[in-house]
Amino acid sequence: GNSVTQMEGPVTLSEEAFLTINCTYTATGYPSLFWYVQYPGEGLQLLLKATKADDKGSNKGFEATYRKETTSFHLEKGSVQVSDSAVYFCALGSIQGAQKLVFGQGTRLTINP
Amino acid sequence: EAGVTQFPSHSVIEKGQTVTLRCDPISGHDNLYWYRRVMGKEIKFLLHFVKESKQDESGMPNNRFLAERTGGTYSTLKVQPAELEDSGVYFCASSEQGLKAFFGQGTRLTVV
């Protein structure tokens, strides 16, 4: 079945550091890929998405490229801020299952000033 | 526009008791989903409603869990009787068409 594996946390970085959170997936067919973020005390928010191979999703300075050859969707940001501290979830959506999402285990990111 | 709202935000109950979680989706969203995250692990799909009908309930763990969506508006998820392993965060999401789901803040359930 479909599955998502993400980089285990927690991850702690200093402000302005470069961020990479790895995500790989196993899926049949051609899923859509997502990154969700949960800020402290808030619900899950869609951060970015990509719906086909080689697509790049981007938002708030974050980027992720759908790599079919490596079955990956790594999240990157060139210069993180304290406000980026949150839990990040990689997810895939099955075309057959509409928006039934399969999530990774989440990565807690803490940015220190 | 109001987002997806979940009640309560936290619930602490004793093993064997009953708890009912509620989700109010965004108005007009026919699709409603329940997910849960147990013990800091991955968020797992529980079930999917389209209006008042259960489209997919393949993720429901056992018959102690009962979800309803009367009238196709808000939904409830009842756990009866609750067990220790049911502790976790229960998320609700809603959507129209396409692939963007809007999530609520979640209900943190603790069974002691």
PDB file of C-alpha atoms in Angstrom:
ATOM      1  CA  GLY A   1       0.000   0.000   0.000  1.00  0.00           C
ATOM      2  CA  ASN A   2       0.891   3.659  -0.063  1.00  0.00           C
ATOM      3  CA  SER A   3       3.281   4.980   2.560  1.00  0.00           C
ATOM      4  CA  VAL A   4       5.349   8.035   3.407  1.00  0.00           C
ATOM      5  CA  THR A   5       8.623   8.115   5.294  1.00  0.00           C
ATOM      6  CA  GLN A   6       9.978  11.346   6.624  1.00  0.00           C
ATOM      7  CA  MET A   7      13.101  12.439   8.333  1.00  0.00           C
ATOM      8  CA  GLU A   8      12.858  11.852  12.041  1.00  0.00           C
ATOM      9  CA  GLY A   9      13.025  14.802  14.331  1.00  0.00           C
ATOM     10  CA  PRO A  10      13.292  16.825  16.264  1.00  0.00           C
ATOM     11  CA  VAL A  11      15.336  19.200  14.165  1.00  0.00           C
ATOM     12  CA  THR A  12      16.879  22.272  15.774  1.00  0.00           C
ATOM     13  CA  LEU A  13      18.500  25.007  13.719  1.00  0.00           C
ATOM     14  CA  SER A  14      19.661  28.547  14.156  1.00  0.00           C
ATOM     15  CA  GLU A  15      17.898  31.421  12.451  1.00  0.00           C
ATOM     16  CA  GLU A  16      18.960  31.923   8.808  1.00  0.00           C
ATOM     17  CA  ALA A  17      20.201  28.342   8.498  1.00  0.00           C
ATOM     18  CA  PHE A  18      19.368  26.188   5.479  1.00  0.00           C
ATOM     19  CA  LEU A  19      16.639  23.616   6.045  1.00  0.00           C
ATOM     20  CA  THR A  20      16.043  20.253   4.439  1.00  0.00           C
ATOM     21  CA  ILE A  21      13.436  17.781   5.674  1.00  0.00           C
ATOM     22  CA  ASN A  22      13.580  14.552   3.724  1.00  0.00           C
ATOM     23  CA  CYS A  23      10.469  12.752   2.527  1.00  0.00           C
ATOM     24  CA  THR A  24      10.225   9.607   0.423  1.00  0.00           C
ATOM     25  CA  TYR A  25       7.130   7.740  -0.592  1.00  0.00           C
ATOM     26  CA  THR A  26       5.847   4.435  -1.897  1.00  0.00           C
ATOM     27  CA  ALA A  27       2.753   4.540  -4.039  1.00  0.00           C
ATOM     28  CA  THR A  28       0.987   2.914  -6.921  1.00  0.00           C
ATOM     29  CA  GLY A  29       0.036   5.123  -9.789  1.00  0.00           C
ATOM     30  CA  TYR A  30       0.739   8.829  -9.784  1.00  0.00           C
ATOM     31  CA  PRO A  31      -0.117  10.411  -6.449  1.00  0.00           C
ATOM     32  CA  SER A  32      -0.149  14.062  -5.556  1.00  0.00           C
ATOM     33  CA  LEU A  33       2.322  15.115  -2.873  1.00  0.00           C
ATOM     34  CA  PHE A  34       1.872  17.629  -0.077  1.00  0.00           C
ATOM     35  CA  TRP A  35       3.601  19.291   2.811  1.00  0.00           C
ATOM     36  CA  TYR A  36       1.386  20.290   5.735  1.00  0.00           C
ATOM     37  CA  VAL A  37       2.489  22.382   8.699  1.00  0.00           C
ATOM     38  CA  GLN A  38       1.094  22.591  12.209  1.00  0.00           C
ATOM     39  CA  TYR A  39       2.089  25.697  14.133  1.00  0.00           C
ATOM     40  CA  PRO A  40       1.773  25.593  17.933  1.00  0.00           C
ATOM     41  CA  GLY A  41      -1.864  25.656  18.988  1.00  0.00           C
ATOM     42  CA  GLU A  42      -3.188  25.577  15.437  1.00  0.00           C
ATOM     43  CA  GLY A  43      -4.572  23.056  12.989  1.00  0.00           C
ATOM     44  CA  LEU A  44      -2.871  21.506  10.006  1.00  0.00           C
ATOM     45  CA  GLN A  45      -2.324  23.910   7.135  1.00  0.00           C
ATOM     46  CA  LEU A  46      -1.417  23.074   3.590  1.00  0.00           C
ATOM     47  CA  LEU A  47       2.047  24.512   2.975  1.00  0.00           C
ATOM     48  CA  LEU A  48       2.624  23.425  -0.613  1.00  0.00           C
ATOM     49  CA  LYS A  49       1.783  20.706  -3.077  1.00  0.00           C
ATOM     50  CA  ALA A  50       2.817  19.125  -6.380  1.00  0.00           C
ATOM     51  CA  THR A  51       0.543  17.064  -8.550  1.00  0.00           C
ATOM     52  CA  LYS A  52       2.887  15.516 -11.103  1.00  0.00           C
ATOM     53  CA  ALA A  53       6.501  14.535 -11.616  1.00  0.00           C
ATOM     54  CA  ASP A  54       9.029  17.406 -11.766  1.00  0.00           C
ATOM     55  CA  ASP A  55       6.482  19.890 -10.418  1.00  0.00           C
ATOM     56  CA  LYS A  56       7.841  22.254  -7.791  1.00  0.00           C
ATOM     57  CA  GLY A  57       5.584  23.442  -5.026  1.00  0.00           C
ATOM     58  CA  SER A  58       6.512  26.632  -3.215  1.00  0.00           C
ATOM     59  CA  ASN A  59       5.114  28.863  -0.498  1.00  0.00           C
ATOM     60  CA  LYS A  60       6.497  31.178   2.206  1.00  0.00           C
ATOM     61  CA  GLY A  61      10.042  30.553   0.999  1.00  0.00           C
ATOM     62  CA  PHE A  62       9.664  26.773   1.221  1.00  0.00           C
ATOM     63  CA  GLU A  63      10.083  24.564  -1.842  1.00  0.00           C
ATOM     64  CA  ALA A  64       9.709  20.887  -2.677  1.00  0.00           C
ATOM     65  CA  THR A  65      10.140  19.127  -6.016  1.00  0.00           C
ATOM     66  CA  TYR A  66       8.252  15.974  -6.975  1.00  0.00           C
ATOM     67  CA  ARG A  67      11.001  13.523  -7.976  1.00  0.00           C
ATOM     68  CA  LYS A  68       9.511  10.367  -9.444  1.00  0.00           C
ATOM     69  CA  GLU A  69      12.880   8.759 -10.141  1.00  0.00           C
ATOM     70  CA  THR A  70      13.851   8.908  -6.472  1.00  0.00           C
ATOM     71  CA  THR A  71      10.263   8.836  -5.108  1.00  0.00           C
ATOM     72  CA  SER A  72      11.057  11.880  -3.015  1.00  0.00           C
ATOM     73  CA  PHE A  73       9.533  15.230  -2.080  1.00  0.00           C
ATOM     74  CA  HIS A  74      12.107  16.880   0.164  1.00  0.00           C
ATOM     75  CA  LEU A  75      11.197  20.192   1.802  1.00  0.00           C
ATOM     76  CA  GLU A  76      13.774  22.984   1.645  1.00  0.00           C
ATOM     77  CA  LYS A  77      14.120  26.569   2.767  1.00  0.00           C
ATOM     78  CA  GLY A  78      17.155  28.714   2.242  1.00  0.00           C
ATOM     79  CA  SER A  79      16.959  30.807   5.389  1.00  0.00           C
ATOM     80  CA  VAL A  80      14.684  29.781   8.245  1.00  0.00           C
ATOM     81  CA  GLN A  81      13.097  32.100  10.778  1.00  0.00           C
ATOM     82  CA  VAL A  82      11.991  31.594  14.362  1.00  0.00           C
ATOM     83  CA  SER A  83       8.395  31.750  13.122  1.00  0.00           C
ATOM     84  CA  ASP A  84       8.992  28.586  11.056  1.00  0.00           C
ATOM     85  CA  SER A  85       9.099  26.535  14.242  1.00  0.00           C
ATOM     86  CA  ALA A  86       6.338  23.956  13.816  1.00  0.00           C
ATOM     87  CA  VAL A  87       5.655  20.313  13.006  1.00  0.00           C
ATOM     88  CA  TYR A  88       5.901  19.473   9.304  1.00  0.00           C
ATOM     89  CA  PHE A  89       4.081  16.552   7.699  1.00  0.00           C
ATOM     90  CA  CYS A  90       4.708  15.089   4.284  1.00  0.00           C
ATOM     91  CA  ALA A  91       1.671  13.441   2.693  1.00  0.00           C
ATOM     92  CA  LEU A  92       0.478  11.816  -0.478  1.00  0.00           C
ATOM     93  CA  GLY A  93      -2.973  11.718  -1.974  1.00  0.00           C
ATOM     94  CA  SER A  94      -4.304   8.866  -4.027  1.00  0.00           C
ATOM     95  CA  ILE A  95      -6.097   9.876  -7.183  1.00  0.00           C
ATOM     96  CA  GLN A  96      -8.592   7.080  -6.652  1.00  0.00           C
ATOM     97  CA  GLY A  97      -9.193   8.133  -3.074  1.00  0.00           C
ATOM     98  CA  ALA A  98      -9.784  11.809  -3.815  1.00  0.00           C
ATOM     99  CA  GLN A  99      -8.328  13.540  -0.804  1.00  0.00           C
ATOM    100  CA  LYS A 100      -7.685  10.541   1.372  1.00  0.00           C
ATOM    101  CA  LEU A 101      -4.222  11.438   2.547  1.00  0.00           C
ATOM    102  CA  VAL A 102      -1.392   9.217   3.733  1.00  0.00           C
ATOM    103  CA  PHE A 103       0.921  11.075   6.095  1.00  0.00           C
ATOM    104  CA  GLY A 104       4.439  10.675   7.320  1.00  0.00           C
ATOM    105  CA  GLN A 105       5.165  10.718  11.038  1.00  0.00           C
ATOM    106  CA  GLY A 106       5.896  14.440  11.199  1.00  0.00           C
ATOM    107  CA  THR A 107       9.100  16.352  11.894  1.00  0.00           C
ATOM    108  CA  ARG A 108       9.248  18.863  14.718  1.00  0.00           C
ATOM    109  CA  LEU A 109      11.358  21.855  13.748  1.00  0.00           C
ATOM    110  CA  THR A 110      12.650  24.376  16.262  1.00  0.00           C
ATOM    111  CA  ILE A 111      14.448  27.516  15.138  1.00  0.00           C
ATOM    112  CA  ASN A 112      16.538  29.345  17.721  1.00  0.00           C
ATOM    113  CA  PRO A 113      17.251  33.068  17.444  1.00  0.00           C
TER     114      PRO A 113
ATOM    115  CA  GLU B   1     -15.059  32.515   6.226  1.00  0.00           C
ATOM    116  CA  ALA B   2     -15.095  30.240   9.262  1.00  0.00           C
ATOM    117  CA  GLY B   3     -12.693  27.319   9.137  1.00  0.00           C
ATOM    118  CA  VAL B   4     -13.160  23.757  10.272  1.00  0.00           C
ATOM    119  CA  THR B   5     -14.066  23.761  13.951  1.00  0.00           C
ATOM    120  CA  GLN B   6     -13.607  20.887  16.350  1.00  0.00           C
ATOM    121  CA  PHE B   7     -15.000  20.418  19.851  1.00  0.00           C
ATOM    122  CA  PRO B   8     -13.711  19.911  22.444  1.00  0.00           C
ATOM    123  CA  SER B   9     -10.101  20.955  22.039  1.00  0.00           C
ATOM    124  CA  HIS B  10      -9.069  18.636  24.853  1.00  0.00           C
ATOM    125  CA  SER B  11     -10.765  15.720  26.570  1.00  0.00           C
ATOM    126  CA  VAL B  12      -9.555  13.566  29.424  1.00  0.00           C
ATOM    127  CA  ILE B  13     -11.653  10.514  30.222  1.00  0.00           C
ATOM    128  CA  GLU B  14     -11.260   7.296  32.105  1.00  0.00           C
ATOM    129  CA  LYS B  15     -10.880   3.961  30.410  1.00  0.00           C
ATOM    130  CA  GLY B  16     -14.304   2.493  29.724  1.00  0.00           C
ATOM    131  CA  GLN B  17     -16.077   5.825  29.415  1.00  0.00           C
ATOM    132  CA  THR B  18     -17.640   7.254  26.294  1.00  0.00           C
ATOM    133  CA  VAL B  19     -16.457  10.342  24.467  1.00  0.00           C
ATOM    134  CA  THR B  20     -18.005  12.163  21.535  1.00  0.00           C
ATOM    135  CA  LEU B  21     -15.950  14.438  19.334  1.00  0.00           C
ATOM    136  CA  ARG B  22     -17.590  16.940  17.051  1.00  0.00           C
ATOM    137  CA  CYS B  23     -16.499  18.496  13.782  1.00  0.00           C
ATOM    138  CA  ASP B  24     -18.125  21.433  12.024  1.00  0.00           C
ATOM    139  CA  PRO B  25     -16.821  21.593   8.462  1.00  0.00           C
ATOM    140  CA  ILE B  26     -16.617  24.668   6.298  1.00  0.00           C
ATOM    141  CA  SER B  27     -20.110  25.528   5.092  1.00  0.00           C
ATOM    142  CA  GLY B  28     -20.856  23.956   1.727  1.00  0.00           C
ATOM    143  CA  HIS B  29     -18.111  21.345   1.886  1.00  0.00           C
ATOM    144  CA  ASP B  30     -19.576  17.981   0.994  1.00  0.00           C
ATOM    145  CA  ASN B  31     -16.436  16.020   1.861  1.00  0.00           C
ATOM    146  CA  LEU B  32     -15.559  15.460   5.494  1.00  0.00           C
ATOM    147  CA  TYR B  33     -12.648  13.382   6.781  1.00  0.00           C
ATOM    148  CA  TRP B  34     -11.539  12.127  10.157  1.00  0.00           C
ATOM    149  CA  TYR B  35      -7.890  11.382  10.917  1.00  0.00           C
ATOM    150  CA  ARG B  36      -5.981  10.685  14.088  1.00  0.00           C
ATOM    151  CA  ARG B  37      -2.403  10.882  15.288  1.00  0.00           C
ATOM    152  CA  VAL B  38      -1.516   8.438  18.021  1.00  0.00           C
ATOM    153  CA  MET B  39       1.578   8.744  20.233  1.00  0.00           C
ATOM    154  CA  GLY B  40       3.421  11.187  17.973  1.00  0.00           C
ATOM    155  CA  LYS B  41       3.302   8.819  15.047  1.00  0.00           C
ATOM    156  CA  GLU B  42       1.935   9.431  11.587  1.00  0.00           C
ATOM    157  CA  ILE B  43      -1.507  10.880  11.053  1.00  0.00           C
ATOM    158  CA  LYS B  44      -3.793   8.094   9.892  1.00  0.00           C
ATOM    159  CA  PHE B  45      -6.999   8.256   7.898  1.00  0.00           C
ATOM    160  CA  LEU B  46     -10.122   7.031   9.678  1.00  0.00           C
ATOM    161  CA  LEU B  47     -13.017   7.698   7.342  1.00  0.00           C
ATOM    162  CA  HIS B  48     -14.527   9.884   4.655  1.00  0.00           C
ATOM    163  CA  PHE B  49     -18.058  11.232   4.327  1.00  0.00           C
ATOM    164  CA  VAL B  50     -19.604  12.620   1.187  1.00  0.00           C
ATOM    165  CA  LYS B  51     -22.542  14.585   2.511  1.00  0.00           C
ATOM    166  CA  GLU B  52     -24.213  12.195   4.957  1.00  0.00           C
ATOM    167  CA  SER B  53     -22.906   8.983   3.373  1.00  0.00           C
ATOM    168  CA  LYS B  54     -19.809   7.088   4.444  1.00  0.00           C
ATOM    169  CA  GLN B  55     -17.667   6.908   1.339  1.00  0.00           C
ATOM    170  CA  ASP B  56     -14.742   5.085   2.889  1.00  0.00           C
ATOM    171  CA  GLU B  57     -14.415   3.855   6.458  1.00  0.00           C
ATOM    172  CA  SER B  58     -11.462   1.561   5.885  1.00  0.00           C
ATOM    173  CA  GLY B  59      -9.376   3.316   8.523  1.00  0.00           C
ATOM    174  CA  MET B  60     -11.742   2.858  11.438  1.00  0.00           C
ATOM    175  CA  PRO B  61      -9.776   0.766  13.949  1.00  0.00           C
ATOM    176  CA  ASN B  62     -12.625  -1.273  15.444  1.00  0.00           C
ATOM    177  CA  ASN B  63     -16.317  -1.239  16.289  1.00  0.00           C
ATOM    178  CA  ARG B  64     -15.780   0.914  19.361  1.00  0.00           C
ATOM    179  CA  PHE B  65     -15.634   3.861  16.978  1.00  0.00           C
ATOM    180  CA  LEU B  66     -18.821   5.235  15.456  1.00  0.00           C
ATOM    181  CA  ALA B  67     -18.965   8.212  13.117  1.00  0.00           C
ATOM    182  CA  GLU B  68     -22.079   9.983  11.973  1.00  0.00           C
ATOM    183  CA  ARG B  69     -22.929  12.939   9.816  1.00  0.00           C
ATOM    184  CA  THR B  70     -26.636  13.480  10.050  1.00  0.00           C
ATOM    185  CA  GLY B  71     -27.975  15.909   7.491  1.00  0.00           C
ATOM    186  CA  GLY B  72     -24.607  16.177   5.831  1.00  0.00           C
ATOM    187  CA  THR B  73     -23.460  19.067   8.004  1.00  0.00           C
ATOM    188  CA  TYR B  74     -21.503  18.511  11.204  1.00  0.00           C
ATOM    189  CA  SER B  75     -20.074  15.131  12.130  1.00  0.00           C
ATOM    190  CA  THR B  76     -19.534  13.294  15.397  1.00  0.00           C
ATOM    191  CA  LEU B  77     -17.056  10.582  16.262  1.00  0.00           C
ATOM    192  CA  LYS B  78     -17.973   8.517  19.284  1.00  0.00           C
ATOM    193  CA  VAL B  79     -15.602   6.202  21.083  1.00  0.00           C
ATOM    194  CA  GLN B  80     -17.383   3.701  23.322  1.00  0.00           C
ATOM    195  CA  PRO B  81     -15.894   2.316  25.476  1.00  0.00           C
ATOM    196  CA  ALA B  82     -12.619   4.202  25.312  1.00  0.00           C
ATOM    197  CA  GLU B  83      -9.332   2.323  25.760  1.00  0.00           C
ATOM    198  CA  LEU B  84      -5.881   3.630  26.649  1.00  0.00           C
ATOM    199  CA  GLU B  85      -4.609   3.141  23.081  1.00  0.00           C
ATOM    200  CA  ASP B  86      -7.292   5.529  21.790  1.00  0.00           C
ATOM    201  CA  SER B  87      -5.349   8.476  23.211  1.00  0.00           C
ATOM    202  CA  GLY B  88      -4.125  10.845  20.556  1.00  0.00           C
ATOM    203  CA  VAL B  89      -5.113  13.849  18.482  1.00  0.00           C
ATOM    204  CA  TYR B  90      -8.179  13.513  16.285  1.00  0.00           C
ATOM    205  CA  PHE B  91      -8.292  15.766  13.245  1.00  0.00           C
ATOM    206  CA  CYS B  92     -11.210  16.613  11.032  1.00  0.00           C
ATOM    207  CA  ALA B  93     -10.907  18.025   7.520  1.00  0.00           C
ATOM    208  CA  SER B  94     -13.341  19.180   4.888  1.00  0.00           C
ATOM    209  CA  SER B  95     -13.180  19.993   1.213  1.00  0.00           C
ATOM    210  CA  GLU B  96     -15.153  20.787  -1.881  1.00  0.00           C
ATOM    211  CA  GLN B  97     -13.763  19.243  -5.059  1.00  0.00           C
ATOM    212  CA  GLY B  98     -10.141  18.828  -5.940  1.00  0.00           C
ATOM    213  CA  LEU B  99      -7.247  18.093  -3.661  1.00  0.00           C
ATOM    214  CA  LYS B 100      -7.207  20.838  -1.043  1.00  0.00           C
ATOM    215  CA  ALA B 101      -8.447  19.797   2.370  1.00  0.00           C
ATOM    216  CA  PHE B 102      -8.886  22.253   5.238  1.00  0.00           C
ATOM    217  CA  PHE B 103      -8.096  20.869   8.659  1.00  0.00           C
ATOM    218  CA  GLY B 104      -9.376  21.749  12.093  1.00  0.00           C
ATOM    219  CA  GLN B 105      -7.201  22.304  15.140  1.00  0.00           C
ATOM    220  CA  GLY B 106      -7.770  18.784  16.360  1.00  0.00           C
ATOM    221  CA  THR B 107      -9.126  17.301  19.578  1.00  0.00           C
ATOM    222  CA  ARG B 108      -6.544  15.948  21.971  1.00  0.00           C
ATOM    223  CA  LEU B 109      -8.019  12.859  23.650  1.00  0.00           C
ATOM    224  CA  THR B 110      -6.370  11.397  26.717  1.00  0.00           C
ATOM    225  CA  VAL B 111      -7.686   8.134  28.134  1.00  0.00           C
ATOM    226  CA  VAL B 112      -6.447   7.382  31.650  1.00  0.00           C
TER     227      VAL B 112
END
